[in-house]
PDB file of C-alpha atoms in Angstrom:
ATOM      1  CA  UNK B   1     -12.491  11.116  -0.609  1.00  0.00           C
ATOM      2  CA  UNK B   2     -13.894   7.602  -0.512  1.00  0.00           C
ATOM      3  CA  UNK B   3     -13.983   6.045   2.951  1.00  0.00           C
ATOM      4  CA  UNK B   4     -13.311   2.315   3.165  1.00  0.00           C
ATOM      5  CA  UNK B   5     -14.702   0.512   6.205  1.00  0.00           C
ATOM      6  CA  UNK B   6     -13.592  -2.993   7.088  1.00  0.00           C
ATOM      7  CA  UNK B   7     -15.273  -5.446   9.420  1.00  0.00           C
ATOM      8  CA  UNK B   8     -14.685  -7.045  11.757  1.00  0.00           C
ATOM      9  CA  UNK B   9     -11.695  -5.242  13.261  1.00  0.00           C
ATOM     10  CA  UNK B  10     -10.463  -8.581  14.624  1.00  0.00           C
ATOM     11  CA  UNK B  11     -11.385 -12.066  13.521  1.00  0.00           C
ATOM     12  CA  UNK B  12     -10.411 -15.035  15.661  1.00  0.00           C
ATOM     13  CA  UNK B  13     -10.206 -18.341  13.861  1.00  0.00           C
ATOM     14  CA  UNK B  14      -8.719 -21.795  14.139  1.00  0.00           C
ATOM     15  CA  UNK B  15      -6.588 -23.486  11.472  1.00  0.00           C
ATOM     16  CA  UNK B  16      -8.850 -25.117   8.931  1.00  0.00           C
ATOM     17  CA  UNK B  17     -11.757 -22.748   9.530  1.00  0.00           C
ATOM     18  CA  UNK B  18     -13.277 -20.485   6.927  1.00  0.00           C
ATOM     19  CA  UNK B  19     -12.722 -16.733   7.359  1.00  0.00           C
ATOM     20  CA  UNK B  20     -14.835 -14.006   5.784  1.00  0.00           C
ATOM     21  CA  UNK B  21     -13.638 -10.386   5.798  1.00  0.00           C
ATOM     22  CA  UNK B  22     -15.796  -7.481   4.643  1.00  0.00           C
ATOM     23  CA  UNK B  23     -14.988  -4.130   3.102  1.00  0.00           C
ATOM     24  CA  UNK B  24     -17.502  -1.384   2.358  1.00  0.00           C
ATOM     25  CA  UNK B  25     -16.917   1.757   0.288  1.00  0.00           C
ATOM     26  CA  UNK B  26     -18.705   5.058   0.981  1.00  0.00           C
ATOM     27  CA  UNK B  27     -19.480   5.295  -2.743  1.00  0.00           C
ATOM     28  CA  UNK B  28     -19.135   2.977  -5.696  1.00  0.00           C
ATOM     29  CA  UNK B  29     -15.607   1.971  -6.669  1.00  0.00           C
ATOM     30  CA  UNK B  30     -16.818  -0.329  -9.427  1.00  0.00           C
ATOM     31  CA  UNK B  31     -14.483  -3.353  -9.420  1.00  0.00           C
ATOM     32  CA  UNK B  32     -11.367  -1.335  -8.610  1.00  0.00           C
ATOM     33  CA  UNK B  33     -10.689  -2.962  -5.266  1.00  0.00           C
ATOM     34  CA  UNK B  34      -7.585  -4.721  -3.980  1.00  0.00           C
ATOM     35  CA  UNK B  35      -6.818  -6.788  -0.887  1.00  0.00           C
ATOM     36  CA  UNK B  36      -3.404  -6.855   0.769  1.00  0.00           C
ATOM     37  CA  UNK B  37      -1.946  -9.023   3.509  1.00  0.00           C
ATOM     38  CA  UNK B  38       0.567  -7.637   5.980  1.00  0.00           C
ATOM     39  CA  UNK B  39       2.512  -9.678   8.509  1.00  0.00           C
ATOM     40  CA  UNK B  40       4.407  -8.075  11.410  1.00  0.00           C
ATOM     41  CA  UNK B  41       7.602  -6.386  10.275  1.00  0.00           C
ATOM     42  CA  UNK B  42       6.845  -6.966   6.597  1.00  0.00           C
ATOM     43  CA  UNK B  43       5.611  -4.891   3.700  1.00  0.00           C
ATOM     44  CA  UNK B  44       2.064  -5.446   2.463  1.00  0.00           C
ATOM     45  CA  UNK B  45       1.583  -8.130  -0.197  1.00  0.00           C
ATOM     46  CA  UNK B  46      -1.012  -7.954  -2.957  1.00  0.00           C
ATOM     47  CA  UNK B  47      -3.514 -10.806  -2.718  1.00  0.00           C
ATOM     48  CA  UNK B  48      -6.470  -9.793  -4.901  1.00  0.00           C
ATOM     49  CA  UNK B  49      -7.024  -7.085  -7.512  1.00  0.00           C
ATOM     50  CA  UNK B  50     -10.023  -6.209  -9.624  1.00  0.00           C
ATOM     51  CA  UNK B  51     -12.101  -7.361  -6.623  1.00  0.00           C
ATOM     52  CA  UNK B  52     -11.759 -11.036  -7.540  1.00  0.00           C
ATOM     53  CA  UNK B  53      -8.511 -11.813  -9.405  1.00  0.00           C
ATOM     54  CA  UNK B  54      -5.770 -13.505  -7.421  1.00  0.00           C
ATOM     55  CA  UNK B  55      -2.326 -11.985  -7.795  1.00  0.00           C
ATOM     56  CA  UNK B  56       0.572 -14.112  -9.008  1.00  0.00           C
ATOM     57  CA  UNK B  57       1.491 -16.883  -6.589  1.00  0.00           C
ATOM     58  CA  UNK B  58      -1.491 -16.422  -4.265  1.00  0.00           C
ATOM     59  CA  UNK B  59      -3.022 -19.727  -3.115  1.00  0.00           C
ATOM     60  CA  UNK B  60      -6.491 -20.679  -4.315  1.00  0.00           C
ATOM     61  CA  UNK B  61      -7.846 -20.654  -0.733  1.00  0.00           C
ATOM     62  CA  UNK B  62      -7.971 -16.852  -1.052  1.00  0.00           C
ATOM     63  CA  UNK B  63     -10.923 -15.521  -3.020  1.00  0.00           C
ATOM     64  CA  UNK B  64     -12.484 -12.106  -3.484  1.00  0.00           C
ATOM     65  CA  UNK B  65     -15.949 -11.045  -4.514  1.00  0.00           C
ATOM     66  CA  UNK B  66     -18.175  -8.011  -4.779  1.00  0.00           C
ATOM     67  CA  UNK B  67     -18.545  -4.839  -6.774  1.00  0.00           C
ATOM     68  CA  UNK B  68     -19.755  -1.297  -6.272  1.00  0.00           C
ATOM     69  CA  UNK B  69     -19.658  -0.723  -2.522  1.00  0.00           C
ATOM     70  CA  UNK B  70     -19.613  -4.174  -0.913  1.00  0.00           C
ATOM     71  CA  UNK B  71     -16.662  -6.548  -1.078  1.00  0.00           C
ATOM     72  CA  UNK B  72     -15.597  -9.766   0.601  1.00  0.00           C
ATOM     73  CA  UNK B  73     -12.307 -11.596   1.041  1.00  0.00           C
ATOM     74  CA  UNK B  74     -12.723 -15.266   1.901  1.00  0.00           C
ATOM     75  CA  UNK B  75     -10.028 -17.597   3.151  1.00  0.00           C
ATOM     76  CA  UNK B  76     -11.528 -21.037   2.647  1.00  0.00           C
ATOM     77  CA  UNK B  77      -9.357 -22.881   5.153  1.00  0.00           C
ATOM     78  CA  UNK B  78      -7.103 -20.877   7.463  1.00  0.00           C
ATOM     79  CA  UNK B  79      -3.458 -21.918   7.494  1.00  0.00           C
ATOM     80  CA  UNK B  80      -0.935 -20.894  10.139  1.00  0.00           C
ATOM     81  CA  UNK B  81       0.732 -18.506   7.699  1.00  0.00           C
ATOM     82  CA  UNK B  82      -2.559 -16.652   7.097  1.00  0.00           C
ATOM     83  CA  UNK B  83      -2.687 -15.035  10.524  1.00  0.00           C
ATOM     84  CA  UNK B  84      -1.963 -11.423   9.637  1.00  0.00           C
ATOM     85  CA  UNK B  85      -3.646  -8.064   8.989  1.00  0.00           C
ATOM     86  CA  UNK B  86      -5.681  -7.644   5.805  1.00  0.00           C
ATOM     87  CA  UNK B  87      -6.359  -4.294   4.140  1.00  0.00           C
ATOM     88  CA  UNK B  88      -8.733  -3.434   1.339  1.00  0.00           C
ATOM     89  CA  UNK B  89      -7.929  -0.518  -0.965  1.00  0.00           C
ATOM     90  CA  UNK B  90      -9.889   1.293  -3.645  1.00  0.00           C
ATOM     91  CA  UNK B  91      -8.094   2.586  -6.713  1.00  0.00           C
ATOM     92  CA  UNK B  92     -11.125   3.915  -8.557  1.00  0.00           C
ATOM     93  CA  UNK B  93     -10.936   7.543  -7.375  1.00  0.00           C
ATOM     94  CA  UNK B  94      -8.073   9.787  -6.302  1.00  0.00           C
ATOM     95  CA  UNK B  95      -6.939   9.886  -3.609  1.00  0.00           C
ATOM     96  CA  UNK B  96      -6.685   6.138  -3.300  1.00  0.00           C
ATOM     97  CA  UNK B  97      -7.805   4.991   0.136  1.00  0.00           C
ATOM     98  CA  UNK B  98      -7.384   1.963   2.372  1.00  0.00           C
ATOM     99  CA  UNK B  99      -9.613   0.378   4.943  1.00  0.00           C
ATOM    100  CA  UNK B 100      -8.388   0.384   8.527  1.00  0.00           C
ATOM    101  CA  UNK B 101      -7.566  -3.331   8.401  1.00  0.00           C
ATOM    102  CA  UNK B 102      -8.841  -6.621   9.817  1.00  0.00           C
ATOM    103  CA  UNK B 103      -6.536  -8.559  12.125  1.00  0.00           C
ATOM    104  CA  UNK B 104      -6.927 -12.314  11.673  1.00  0.00           C
ATOM    105  CA  UNK B 105      -5.690 -13.993  14.830  1.00  0.00           C
ATOM    106  CA  UNK B 106      -5.469 -17.527  16.128  1.00  0.00           C
ATOM    107  CA  UNK B 107      -8.366 -18.488  18.376  1.00  0.00           C
TER     108      UNK B 107
ATOM    109  CA  UNK V   1      13.806 -10.726  -9.817  1.00  0.00           C
ATOM    110  CA  UNK V   2      11.463  -7.743  -9.767  1.00  0.00           C
ATOM    111  CA  UNK V   3      11.998  -5.705  -6.636  1.00  0.00           C
ATOM    112  CA  UNK V   4      11.924  -2.241  -5.163  1.00  0.00           C
ATOM    113  CA  UNK V   5      14.860  -1.505  -2.881  1.00  0.00           C
ATOM    114  CA  UNK V   6      14.431   1.359  -0.444  1.00  0.00           C
ATOM    115  CA  UNK V   7      17.037   3.393   1.388  1.00  0.00           C
ATOM    116  CA  UNK V   8      17.849   2.765   5.028  1.00  0.00           C
ATOM    117  CA  UNK V   9      16.333   3.984   8.256  1.00  0.00           C
ATOM    118  CA  UNK V  10      16.623   7.662   9.121  1.00  0.00           C
ATOM    119  CA  UNK V  11      16.636   9.530  12.424  1.00  0.00           C
ATOM    120  CA  UNK V  12      16.115  13.271  12.115  1.00  0.00           C
ATOM    121  CA  UNK V  13      15.238  16.314  14.203  1.00  0.00           C
ATOM    122  CA  UNK V  14      12.116  18.442  13.694  1.00  0.00           C
ATOM    123  CA  UNK V  15      12.692  21.059  11.043  1.00  0.00           C
ATOM    124  CA  UNK V  16      15.339  19.066   9.190  1.00  0.00           C
ATOM    125  CA  UNK V  17      15.017  18.033   5.578  1.00  0.00           C
ATOM    126  CA  UNK V  18      15.083  14.488   4.265  1.00  0.00           C
ATOM    127  CA  UNK V  19      14.967  12.540   1.017  1.00  0.00           C
ATOM    128  CA  UNK V  20      14.397   8.780   0.924  1.00  0.00           C
ATOM    129  CA  UNK V  21      14.718   6.639  -2.168  1.00  0.00           C
ATOM    130  CA  UNK V  22      13.211   3.643  -3.921  1.00  0.00           C
ATOM    131  CA  UNK V  23      15.155   1.861  -6.676  1.00  0.00           C
ATOM    132  CA  UNK V  24      13.378  -0.370  -9.155  1.00  0.00           C
ATOM    133  CA  UNK V  25      15.211  -3.529 -10.243  1.00  0.00           C
ATOM    134  CA  UNK V  26      14.431  -6.291 -12.694  1.00  0.00           C
ATOM    135  CA  UNK V  27      11.794  -4.531 -14.778  1.00  0.00           C
ATOM    136  CA  UNK V  28      11.315  -1.603 -17.124  1.00  0.00           C
ATOM    137  CA  UNK V  29      11.194   1.208 -14.581  1.00  0.00           C
ATOM    138  CA  UNK V  30       9.368   3.762 -16.697  1.00  0.00           C
ATOM    139  CA  UNK V  31       6.582   1.333 -17.601  1.00  0.00           C
ATOM    140  CA  UNK V  32       5.066   1.428 -14.106  1.00  0.00           C
ATOM    141  CA  UNK V  33       4.019   4.223 -11.795  1.00  0.00           C
ATOM    142  CA  UNK V  34       5.459   4.403  -8.278  1.00  0.00           C
ATOM    143  CA  UNK V  35       3.288   5.240  -5.280  1.00  0.00           C
ATOM    144  CA  UNK V  36       4.325   6.092  -1.735  1.00  0.00           C
ATOM    145  CA  UNK V  37       2.374   4.777   1.251  1.00  0.00           C
ATOM    146  CA  UNK V  38       2.706   5.838   4.891  1.00  0.00           C
ATOM    147  CA  UNK V  39       2.160   3.609   7.896  1.00  0.00           C
ATOM    148  CA  UNK V  40       2.352   5.339  11.244  1.00  0.00           C
ATOM    149  CA  UNK V  41       3.322   3.194  14.247  1.00  0.00           C
ATOM    150  CA  UNK V  42       0.641   0.602  14.928  1.00  0.00           C
ATOM    151  CA  UNK V  43      -1.691   2.105  12.331  1.00  0.00           C
ATOM    152  CA  UNK V  44      -3.050   1.419   8.875  1.00  0.00           C
ATOM    153  CA  UNK V  45      -1.923   2.341   5.381  1.00  0.00           C
ATOM    154  CA  UNK V  46      -2.271   5.789   3.815  1.00  0.00           C
ATOM    155  CA  UNK V  47      -1.663   6.469   0.137  1.00  0.00           C
ATOM    156  CA  UNK V  48       0.448   9.624  -0.217  1.00  0.00           C
ATOM    157  CA  UNK V  49       0.853  10.076  -3.940  1.00  0.00           C
ATOM    158  CA  UNK V  50       2.288   8.643  -7.111  1.00  0.00           C
ATOM    159  CA  UNK V  51       4.622   9.489  -9.950  1.00  0.00           C
ATOM    160  CA  UNK V  52       4.958   8.385 -13.557  1.00  0.00           C
ATOM    161  CA  UNK V  53       8.676   7.829 -14.212  1.00  0.00           C
ATOM    162  CA  UNK V  54       8.192   8.249 -17.962  1.00  0.00           C
ATOM    163  CA  UNK V  55       7.313  11.958 -17.684  1.00  0.00           C
ATOM    164  CA  UNK V  56       7.851  12.740 -13.961  1.00  0.00           C
ATOM    165  CA  UNK V  57       4.215  13.774 -13.542  1.00  0.00           C
ATOM    166  CA  UNK V  58       3.228  13.383  -9.908  1.00  0.00           C
ATOM    167  CA  UNK V  59      -0.079  13.525  -8.087  1.00  0.00           C
ATOM    168  CA  UNK V  60      -0.407  13.721  -4.299  1.00  0.00           C
ATOM    169  CA  UNK V  61      -3.200  13.130  -1.853  1.00  0.00           C
ATOM    170  CA  UNK V  62      -4.604  16.402  -0.428  1.00  0.00           C
ATOM    171  CA  UNK V  63      -3.593  15.100   3.003  1.00  0.00           C
ATOM    172  CA  UNK V  64       0.090  15.287   2.024  1.00  0.00           C
ATOM    173  CA  UNK V  65       0.132  17.976  -0.643  1.00  0.00           C
ATOM    174  CA  UNK V  66       2.488  20.819   0.178  1.00  0.00           C
ATOM    175  CA  UNK V  67       4.351  18.834   2.835  1.00  0.00           C
ATOM    176  CA  UNK V  68       6.117  16.219   0.710  1.00  0.00           C
ATOM    177  CA  UNK V  69       7.560  16.157  -2.787  1.00  0.00           C
ATOM    178  CA  UNK V  70       7.614  13.076  -4.985  1.00  0.00           C
ATOM    179  CA  UNK V  71      10.250  12.973  -7.703  1.00  0.00           C
ATOM    180  CA  UNK V  72      12.077  10.526  -9.924  1.00  0.00           C
ATOM    181  CA  UNK V  73      15.360  10.036 -11.757  1.00  0.00           C
ATOM    182  CA  UNK V  74      14.561   7.484 -14.416  1.00  0.00           C
ATOM    183  CA  UNK V  75      18.203   7.342 -15.563  1.00  0.00           C
ATOM    184  CA  UNK V  76      18.953   5.441 -12.341  1.00  0.00           C
ATOM    185  CA  UNK V  77      15.478   3.852 -11.934  1.00  0.00           C
ATOM    186  CA  UNK V  78      14.913   5.624  -8.634  1.00  0.00           C
ATOM    187  CA  UNK V  79      11.961   7.430  -7.112  1.00  0.00           C
ATOM    188  CA  UNK V  80      12.206   9.791  -4.163  1.00  0.00           C
ATOM    189  CA  UNK V  81      10.062  11.103  -1.327  1.00  0.00           C
ATOM    190  CA  UNK V  82      11.277  14.369   0.138  1.00  0.00           C
ATOM    191  CA  UNK V  83      10.433  16.624   3.076  1.00  0.00           C
ATOM    192  CA  UNK V  84      11.600  20.196   3.401  1.00  0.00           C
ATOM    193  CA  UNK V  85      10.835  20.496   7.114  1.00  0.00           C
ATOM    194  CA  UNK V  86      10.099  17.370   9.132  1.00  0.00           C
ATOM    195  CA  UNK V  87       7.651  17.196  12.020  1.00  0.00           C
ATOM    196  CA  UNK V  88       7.445  14.664  14.833  1.00  0.00           C
ATOM    197  CA  UNK V  89       4.198  13.468  13.259  1.00  0.00           C
ATOM    198  CA  UNK V  90       6.168  12.328  10.184  1.00  0.00           C
ATOM    199  CA  UNK V  91       7.540   9.461  12.256  1.00  0.00           C
ATOM    200  CA  UNK V  92       6.402   6.397  10.335  1.00  0.00           C
ATOM    201  CA  UNK V  93       7.303   3.589   7.994  1.00  0.00           C
ATOM    202  CA  UNK V  94       7.216   4.636   4.348  1.00  0.00           C
ATOM    203  CA  UNK V  95       6.717   2.140   1.545  1.00  0.00           C
ATOM    204  CA  UNK V  96       7.074   2.575  -2.166  1.00  0.00           C
ATOM    205  CA  UNK V  97       5.053   0.335  -4.460  1.00  0.00           C
ATOM    206  CA  UNK V  98       4.765  -0.036  -8.201  1.00  0.00           C
ATOM    207  CA  UNK V  99       1.626  -0.407 -10.283  1.00  0.00           C
ATOM    208  CA  UNK V 100       0.792  -0.426 -13.967  1.00  0.00           C
ATOM    209  CA  UNK V 101      -0.283   2.954 -15.347  1.00  0.00           C
ATOM    210  CA  UNK V 102      -3.730   4.145 -14.456  1.00  0.00           C
ATOM    211  CA  UNK V 103      -6.128   2.816 -11.874  1.00  0.00           C
ATOM    212  CA  UNK V 104      -4.411  -0.409 -10.908  1.00  0.00           C
ATOM    213  CA  UNK V 105      -3.383  -2.277  -7.787  1.00  0.00           C
ATOM    214  CA  UNK V 106       0.105  -2.077  -6.283  1.00  0.00           C
ATOM    215  CA  UNK V 107       1.737  -5.386  -7.123  1.00  0.00           C
ATOM    216  CA  UNK V 108       5.324  -5.015  -5.897  1.00  0.00           C
ATOM    217  CA  UNK V 109       6.296  -3.242  -2.682  1.00  0.00           C
ATOM    218  CA  UNK V 110       9.599  -2.049  -1.294  1.00  0.00           C
ATOM    219  CA  UNK V 111      10.796  -3.272   2.087  1.00  0.00           C
ATOM    220  CA  UNK V 112       9.984   0.054   3.745  1.00  0.00           C
ATOM    221  CA  UNK V 113      12.022   2.911   5.196  1.00  0.00           C
ATOM    222  CA  UNK V 114      11.588   3.863   8.836  1.00  0.00           C
ATOM    223  CA  UNK V 115      11.721   7.589   9.502  1.00  0.00           C
ATOM    224  CA  UNK V 116      12.002   8.760  13.108  1.00  0.00           C
ATOM    225  CA  UNK V 117      11.685  12.465  13.871  1.00  0.00           C
ATOM    226  CA  UNK V 118      12.577  13.388  17.410  1.00  0.00           C
ATOM    227  CA  UNK V 119      14.262  16.251  19.206  1.00  0.00           C
TER     228      UNK V 119
END
């Protein structure tokens, strides 16, 4: 199965700062990569699919890039509601797999 | 409103059986696949398997194959995740999520069902 590795495990940032989260696949997943946000006690929410397309209702400060094995989620200006855990997920090969998550916390 | 509504929390003993449910509302249920995702306490997300409500074809991750069964009753727009014999290690939150057919992202998620297995 494809192993997804996210870095860093924890990112500390201040409101207004730019945040860059990375996700690496153990083999190419083409552009079949999604990013999800999960807040405590809530279900995950789809942010980005197709590596770079924002899901419905997702603010423009969230952007995704990459293809093949290297992907990035960028939050251009952190807002208080963005402090959460972010997961990447490949849906190119079965079984689908997730990264272990990046916790974005307030500095 | 498009939503997936999951059944309530369960507390079971090891060896017991269990079926949890996920009801699709506000959309054409058999036009989207349903996946199940496990999240153990304090851990990440694990994709367990998926089912196509239009023909009931299911496909599970090797990590879960043989231990859980995924099924569907499209007449009531409901998918199920079932265990024949629970273990303590099945204690987790379980989410259902829908996605368009094929290799696509999961765009709508249920609220989750907590399963606790303890003697």
